[in-house]
XYZ file of C-alpha atoms in Angstrom:
473
model
C -37.533 -1.199 37.313
C -38.437 -4.190 35.109
C -41.331 -2.223 33.613
C -39.000 0.636 32.696
C -36.514 -1.791 31.123
C -39.225 -3.550 29.093
C -40.628 -0.189 28.003
C -37.186 0.957 26.888
C -36.650 -2.267 24.900
C -40.070 -1.932 23.273
C -39.409 1.704 22.348
C -36.043 0.710 20.844
C -37.628 -2.011 18.715
C -40.346 0.390 17.590
C -37.820 3.051 16.564
C -36.266 3.588 13.139
C -32.416 3.171 13.149
C -32.138 6.057 10.674
C -34.317 8.833 12.098
C -34.289 7.406 15.686
C -37.990 8.239 16.002
C -40.998 5.920 16.184
C -41.461 3.936 12.957
C -43.756 5.469 10.380
C -45.170 3.115 7.741
C -42.591 0.447 8.786
C -41.069 -1.842 6.115
C -38.707 -4.830 6.373
C -35.747 -5.450 4.013
C -34.203 -8.836 3.103
C -31.741 -8.947 6.050
C -34.644 -8.621 8.536
C -34.129 -5.044 9.786
C -37.009 -2.533 9.889
C -37.107 1.119 8.837
C -39.519 3.909 8.032
C -40.493 3.565 4.390
C -39.444 7.148 3.693
C -36.120 6.782 5.561
C -34.909 3.661 3.751
C -36.132 5.013 0.415
C -34.060 8.166 0.929
C -31.041 6.100 2.084
C -31.112 4.000 -1.133
C -32.115 6.840 -3.417
C -29.053 6.966 -5.720
C -27.779 3.377 -5.320
C -27.647 0.731 -8.046
C -26.643 -2.939 -8.116
C -26.506 -3.604 -4.356
C -28.196 -1.906 -1.403
C -26.408 -2.023 2.006
C -28.479 -2.265 5.178
C -27.859 0.868 7.332
C -27.802 -1.362 10.444
C -25.740 -4.476 9.566
C -24.207 -3.399 6.185
C -25.544 -6.566 4.521
C -25.790 -5.912 0.780
C -29.346 -6.592 -0.429
C -29.416 -7.730 -4.074
C -32.444 -5.627 -4.957
C -34.474 -2.597 -3.805
C -37.296 -4.534 -2.144
C -39.459 -3.411 0.818
C -41.988 -5.602 2.670
C -44.670 -3.700 4.548
C -44.824 -4.707 8.244
C -48.326 -3.851 9.480
C -47.907 -5.838 12.692
C -44.848 -3.788 13.648
C -46.829 -0.645 12.896
C -49.508 -1.748 15.395
C -46.834 -2.457 18.030
C -45.383 1.016 17.458
C -48.758 2.609 18.181
C -49.009 0.544 21.377
C -45.524 1.704 22.445
C -46.612 5.308 22.016
C -49.660 4.751 24.269
C -47.557 2.998 26.916
C -45.137 5.912 26.920
C -47.990 8.375 27.521
C -49.301 6.338 30.454
C -45.782 5.914 31.839
C -45.326 9.683 31.753
C -48.472 10.160 33.831
C -47.256 7.588 36.314
C -43.862 9.296 36.633
C -45.626 12.581 37.355
C -47.434 10.896 40.240
C -44.173 9.457 41.529
C -42.534 12.890 41.426
C -44.934 13.992 44.156
C -42.990 11.688 46.511
C -46.150 10.259 48.049
C -46.553 6.614 49.073
C -49.273 5.010 46.920
C -50.238 2.649 49.753
C -50.420 5.068 52.708
C -50.595 8.425 50.882
C -47.747 9.736 53.032
C -44.616 11.604 51.962
C -41.632 9.349 51.110
C -38.837 10.381 53.462
C -36.951 7.139 54.289
C -34.850 4.548 52.410
C -34.473 0.817 53.297
C -30.867 -0.228 52.635
C -31.569 -3.960 52.517
C -34.613 -3.891 50.222
C -33.383 -0.829 48.273
C -36.806 0.819 48.561
C -38.072 4.340 49.294
C -40.489 4.294 52.275
C -42.904 6.493 54.163
C -42.951 6.532 57.980
C -45.780 4.006 58.143
C -43.987 1.623 55.704
C -40.837 1.674 57.850
C -42.814 0.591 60.899
C -44.317 -2.433 59.124
C -43.181 -6.034 59.797
C -41.545 -6.277 56.386
C -38.873 -3.706 57.233
C -38.224 -4.496 60.891
C -34.555 -4.978 61.781
C -33.564 -3.382 58.426
C -31.338 -0.363 58.197
C -33.695 2.507 57.375
C -32.315 6.012 57.097
C -33.414 9.407 55.762
C -33.427 10.055 52.027
C -31.270 13.160 52.550
C -28.415 10.975 53.869
C -29.008 7.858 51.724
C -29.055 9.678 48.379
C -25.559 11.289 48.657
C -24.056 7.972 49.794
C -25.526 6.072 46.871
C -24.711 8.898 44.460
C -21.062 8.648 45.536
C -21.188 4.853 45.156
C -22.610 5.136 41.656
C -19.757 7.405 40.571
C -17.445 4.376 40.449
C -20.013 2.536 38.321
C -20.289 5.498 35.985
C -16.527 5.656 35.485
C -16.371 1.926 34.750
C -19.315 2.126 32.384
C -17.813 5.100 30.592
C -14.641 3.057 30.042
C -16.739 0.158 28.757
C -18.670 2.431 26.414
C -15.422 3.896 25.120
C -13.959 0.414 24.661
C -17.045 -0.842 22.867
C -16.944 2.230 20.656
C -13.385 1.423 19.658
C -14.276 -2.213 19.067
C -17.265 -1.188 16.958
C -15.080 1.169 14.924
C -12.455 -1.526 14.466
C -15.025 -4.117 13.418
C -16.577 -1.666 10.970
C -13.119 -0.991 9.546
C -12.510 -4.744 9.252
C -15.760 -5.097 7.352
C -14.661 -2.457 4.860
C -11.196 -4.009 4.598
C -12.757 -7.422 3.983
C -14.924 -5.970 1.249
C -11.831 -4.471 -0.425
C -9.856 -7.730 -0.103
C -12.715 -9.780 -1.550
C -13.062 -7.329 -4.427
C -9.331 -7.477 -5.124
C -9.241 -11.267 -4.844
C -12.239 -11.548 -7.154
C -10.315 -9.584 -9.796
C -7.256 -11.831 -9.294
C -9.338 -15.002 -9.676
C -10.992 -13.708 -12.833
C -7.579 -12.711 -14.218
C -6.054 -16.116 -13.385
C -8.901 -18.010 -15.005
C -8.775 -15.753 -18.053
C -5.042 -16.484 -18.397
C -5.751 -20.183 -17.977
C -8.490 -20.016 -20.619
C -6.103 -18.314 -23.044
C -3.414 -20.894 -22.265
C -5.798 -23.781 -22.969
C -7.064 -22.071 -26.117
C -3.494 -21.639 -27.386
C -2.685 -25.247 -26.495
C -5.772 -26.429 -28.370
C -4.948 -24.367 -31.439
C -1.315 -25.578 -31.402
C -2.268 -29.255 -31.095
C -4.983 -28.996 -33.755
C -2.506 -27.274 -36.073
C 0.084 -30.005 -35.425
C -2.574 -32.638 -36.086
C -3.558 -30.961 -39.362
C 0.092 -30.712 -40.473
C 0.579 -34.379 -39.597
C -2.550 -35.296 -41.562
C -1.189 -33.537 -44.659
C 2.233 -35.177 -44.227
C 0.807 -38.666 -43.632
C -1.621 -38.315 -46.536
C 1.244 -37.335 -48.872
C 3.298 -40.359 -47.749
C 0.259 -42.606 -48.097
C -0.394 -41.387 -51.685
C 3.284 -41.887 -52.520
C 3.103 -45.420 -51.186
C -0.051 -46.082 -53.173
C 1.721 -44.913 -56.351
C 4.664 -47.249 -55.660
C 2.372 -50.209 -54.998
C 0.361 -49.402 -58.152
C 3.575 -49.228 -60.245
C 4.723 -52.498 -58.717
C 1.407 -54.131 -59.583
C 1.773 -52.931 -63.189
C 5.338 -54.348 -63.364
C 4.119 -57.700 -62.020
C 1.349 -57.771 -64.603
C 3.842 -57.050 -67.432
C 6.229 -59.737 -66.191
C 3.368 -62.234 -65.902
C 2.241 -61.487 -69.449
C 5.822 -61.858 -70.735
C 6.259 -65.184 -68.902
C 3.022 -66.479 -70.400
C 4.229 -65.451 -73.880
C 7.687 -67.071 -73.446
C 6.082 -70.161 -71.957
C 4.256 -70.801 -75.251
C 7.415 -70.409 -77.378
C 9.706 -73.199 -78.567
C 12.127 -74.914 -76.209
C 15.094 -72.985 -77.543
C 13.393 -69.595 -77.262
C 12.111 -70.443 -73.767
C 15.552 -71.392 -72.487
C 17.177 -68.400 -74.133
C 14.979 -65.952 -72.140
C 14.571 -67.871 -68.883
C 17.692 -66.327 -67.266
C 16.333 -62.779 -67.768
C 12.907 -63.782 -66.440
C 14.364 -65.390 -63.288
C 16.538 -62.371 -62.619
C 13.688 -59.925 -62.977
C 11.469 -62.076 -60.777
C 14.051 -62.222 -57.997
C 14.903 -58.533 -58.141
C 11.298 -57.359 -58.297
C 10.466 -56.300 -54.709
C 7.074 -55.211 -53.511
C 7.016 -51.884 -51.604
C 6.105 -52.169 -47.901
C 2.577 -50.966 -47.079
C 2.675 -47.605 -45.351
C 1.840 -47.786 -41.627
C -0.415 -44.890 -40.716
C 0.010 -44.027 -37.022
C -0.737 -40.620 -35.574
C 1.389 -39.050 -32.871
C 0.104 -38.871 -29.295
C -0.531 -35.248 -28.425
C -0.781 -33.909 -24.900
C -0.031 -30.878 -22.801
C 0.943 -30.028 -19.249
C 0.012 -27.008 -17.186
C 2.678 -24.351 -16.795
C 4.330 -24.227 -13.345
C 2.204 -21.320 -12.096
C -0.933 -23.499 -12.348
C 0.448 -26.610 -10.637
C 0.137 -25.025 -7.178
C 3.653 -26.241 -6.361
C 4.954 -22.983 -4.885
C 2.116 -22.784 -2.357
C 2.611 -26.452 -1.415
C 6.364 -25.968 -0.816
C 5.830 -22.937 1.428
C 3.014 -24.351 3.566
C 3.525 -28.107 3.847
C 7.260 -28.810 3.545
C 8.669 -31.187 6.182
C 12.243 -32.184 6.995
C 12.514 -35.918 6.274
C 15.433 -38.030 7.548
C 16.139 -41.734 6.950
C 15.714 -44.564 9.455
C 18.944 -46.666 9.344
C 17.227 -49.508 11.247
C 15.070 -50.189 8.153
C 17.894 -49.940 5.564
C 18.948 -52.976 3.508
C 22.293 -54.500 4.586
C 24.083 -53.189 1.474
C 22.790 -49.642 1.768
C 25.029 -46.864 3.108
C 23.135 -44.109 4.948
C 24.970 -40.791 5.356
C 25.822 -39.429 8.793
C 23.158 -36.711 8.569
C 20.647 -39.379 7.380
C 19.845 -37.302 4.294
C 21.403 -39.520 1.594
C 21.569 -43.242 0.825
C 23.437 -45.292 -1.789
C 23.993 -48.934 -2.674
C 27.289 -50.587 -1.678
C 28.829 -53.904 -2.730
C 29.607 -55.199 0.761
C 26.772 -56.187 3.137
C 26.988 -54.799 6.666
C 26.754 -57.036 9.715
C 23.651 -55.492 11.274
C 21.325 -56.742 14.021
C 18.069 -58.340 12.970
C 15.104 -55.996 12.705
C 11.658 -56.995 11.484
C 11.286 -53.533 9.879
C 14.470 -53.938 7.789
C 14.381 -54.544 4.004
C 16.316 -57.775 3.368
C 15.851 -58.640 -0.329
C 15.259 -55.169 -1.758
C 17.730 -52.229 -1.492
C 15.286 -49.837 0.171
C 14.877 -47.702 3.292
C 12.069 -45.580 4.784
C 11.911 -42.259 6.617
C 12.225 -42.109 10.377
C 8.828 -40.514 10.920
C 5.441 -41.813 9.890
C 2.594 -39.558 8.727
C -1.120 -40.172 9.146
C -2.687 -36.704 9.289
C -2.668 -33.458 7.290
C -0.502 -32.634 4.291
C 3.240 -33.200 3.924
C 5.745 -32.315 1.187
C 9.404 -33.254 0.668
C 11.919 -33.412 -2.209
C 14.391 -36.066 -3.372
C 17.341 -35.527 -5.716
C 17.644 -38.420 -8.207
C 19.888 -36.810 -10.860
C 20.890 -39.384 -13.520
C 20.453 -42.590 -11.470
C 19.441 -45.425 -13.843
C 17.098 -47.057 -11.324
C 15.169 -45.639 -8.353
C 11.744 -45.391 -6.713
C 10.522 -42.702 -4.294
C 7.113 -42.283 -2.684
C 5.314 -43.623 0.384
C 4.553 -47.072 1.788
C 2.473 -48.491 4.629
C 3.105 -51.230 7.174
C 1.754 -53.956 4.871
C 4.565 -53.569 2.299
C 6.515 -56.890 2.338
C 10.147 -56.526 3.427
C 11.366 -60.155 3.473
C 9.317 -61.953 0.799
C 10.924 -62.820 -2.530
C 8.241 -60.928 -4.437
C 9.738 -57.768 -2.990
C 12.848 -58.422 -5.094
C 10.910 -57.008 -8.018
C 10.325 -53.372 -6.984
C 9.242 -52.328 -10.457
C 6.057 -54.428 -10.324
C 2.726 -53.419 -8.824
C 2.825 -54.073 -5.075
C 0.368 -53.747 -2.250
C 1.256 -51.004 0.229
C 3.458 -48.910 -2.084
C 2.626 -45.646 -3.871
C 5.627 -44.364 -5.768
C 7.227 -43.127 -8.944
C 10.534 -44.288 -10.335
C 12.888 -45.126 -13.173
C 13.665 -48.637 -14.356
C 15.807 -47.910 -17.431
C 17.462 -45.040 -19.282
C 14.203 -43.706 -20.705
C 11.432 -45.631 -18.947
C 9.648 -43.976 -15.996
C 6.855 -45.735 -14.118
C 4.203 -45.127 -11.473
C 3.575 -47.849 -8.881
C 0.267 -47.885 -7.036
C -3.077 -49.583 -7.565
C -1.740 -50.245 -11.083
C 1.472 -49.771 -13.045
C 1.618 -46.766 -15.384
C 4.391 -45.924 -17.858
C 5.411 -42.266 -18.089
C 7.203 -40.338 -20.809
C 8.047 -36.928 -19.273
C 9.096 -34.262 -21.762
C 11.741 -33.000 -19.342
C 13.782 -35.646 -17.493
C 13.429 -35.054 -13.724
C 16.624 -34.606 -11.733
C 14.670 -33.806 -8.579
C 11.228 -35.077 -7.553
C 8.747 -33.448 -5.144
C 6.351 -35.714 -3.197
C 3.116 -34.230 -1.792
C 1.147 -36.470 0.580
C -2.432 -35.298 1.215
C -4.246 -37.399 3.815
C -7.395 -35.273 3.621
C -7.852 -36.242 -0.045
C -6.127 -39.679 0.196
C -3.784 -38.579 -2.578
C -0.066 -38.641 -3.415
C 1.226 -36.226 -6.074
C 4.647 -36.292 -7.740
C 6.209 -33.146 -9.214
C 9.043 -32.770 -11.707
C 11.110 -30.000 -10.146
C 13.179 -29.637 -13.318
C 10.259 -27.834 -14.979
C 7.728 -27.475 -12.132
C 5.176 -29.765 -13.800
C 2.948 -32.421 -12.237
C 4.269 -35.879 -13.159
C 1.399 -37.949 -11.784
C -1.288 -38.047 -9.086
C -2.305 -41.234 -7.248
C -5.669 -41.495 -5.461
C -6.351 -44.322 -3.015
C -7.905 -45.043 0.363
C -5.241 -44.652 3.061
C -6.253 -46.614 6.163
C -3.121 -46.217 8.279
C 0.152 -44.365 8.703
C 2.554 -43.946 5.766
C 6.358 -43.668 5.642
C 8.514 -41.897 3.003
C 9.972 -44.680 0.814
C 13.337 -44.800 -1.012
C 14.499 -47.580 -3.376
C 18.095 -47.085 -4.611
C 18.527 -49.819 -7.209
C 21.929 -51.557 -7.428
C 24.023 -48.692 -8.810
C 26.294 -46.680 -6.518
C 24.784 -43.253 -7.223
C 22.984 -41.777 -4.174
C 19.450 -40.655 -3.517
C 19.492 -37.361 -1.564
C 16.724 -35.782 0.488
C 16.750 -32.039 -0.052
C 17.008 -30.078 3.196
C 13.734 -28.351 4.044
C 12.728 -25.635 6.465
C 9.144 -26.768 6.982
C 7.646 -27.752 10.319
C 6.260 -31.138 11.216
């Protein structure tokens, strides 16, 4: 049985998947599969660009065949083995025992062997159930019927699976092709956007150069005229100085007046504008972040400063004038009107939104356990502090970023709502201006522990509100 199995495997390996016959002039393509040279040549006859393997559908980049002489030799050997196996089967069909040269008429149930009368009497088959072939064959044929039915079901199932997998391969190819077009289109739009931005900024810079140069020339003319007036006045003073006493005193009033009223023009200060640009909302990736990573943040009243008022749903907080009589808690903020979220984050990506509206002072972001909550230095939330990564407002028009260093921001559109995206995989916190969908700032650092959403209210009575989300934790 093992010989037959090995022979079948060898014949399968030595056969061409296209013509299903023994390989003739076998060649190997880049994915490793083998074919007759004539078969694969015919299969790729009218193809250009890419050449799919008939077996695995892998797309070869070029029409390249590698001759496989060793496989050709093995194919010839398989042919010879088949011829000898055929002769052997003919001998077996005579139903004669090779050992005793007697007709095979019995079957050993335990050893599953066909026996002659002399074999059945040997010591090796004593106490075994031995019965005639005429009775054993129908019994085993009936038993194999159940196997055949099960195998037919398996073959049918595998056929369906194969069809489904083949369909998935084609669907994947279509999806990749479609996505490739989308990516190219997106990058082409982005290239055009950047090109337009560049042309706009360069044009603005050129216009500013012309304007500044005109003002500079005008200033030079004024300074030159002033220098000429000073020279004339100096010459006149020198002339009057040499005159008689009476003539000198008669003209001194006019000279003093002209000297006092003669003002030098201010030198023109040449300072170019700072030009910049921001990506349009569709390139910030904000929509995808909101859909996939949004979490529902609520406040932890046990950490709130004594003068803070947390709403009943723990979604809003504001500063009050009267301190509350609250139990001591080492996690509470005592000198700074701040509070943190009730849940800490230390894995994955999280996104939430905070409504700030027109509050004159606020900070939102994340903090870790090391952020001081009782020290006097914490009474200055607008300074750089260890353990805090945030963005905020400290005056009517001044916006800042707090992190490894302090950065001043000048957003073109004033944010009334801020989105915070915490990415532990990249050790990054990003802040989005939801008024125009732009990225305000991105902080990169090395997060070594859990982080909490952070909210600083300032000392005005206007609230900070966490926008209700539908994301999962």
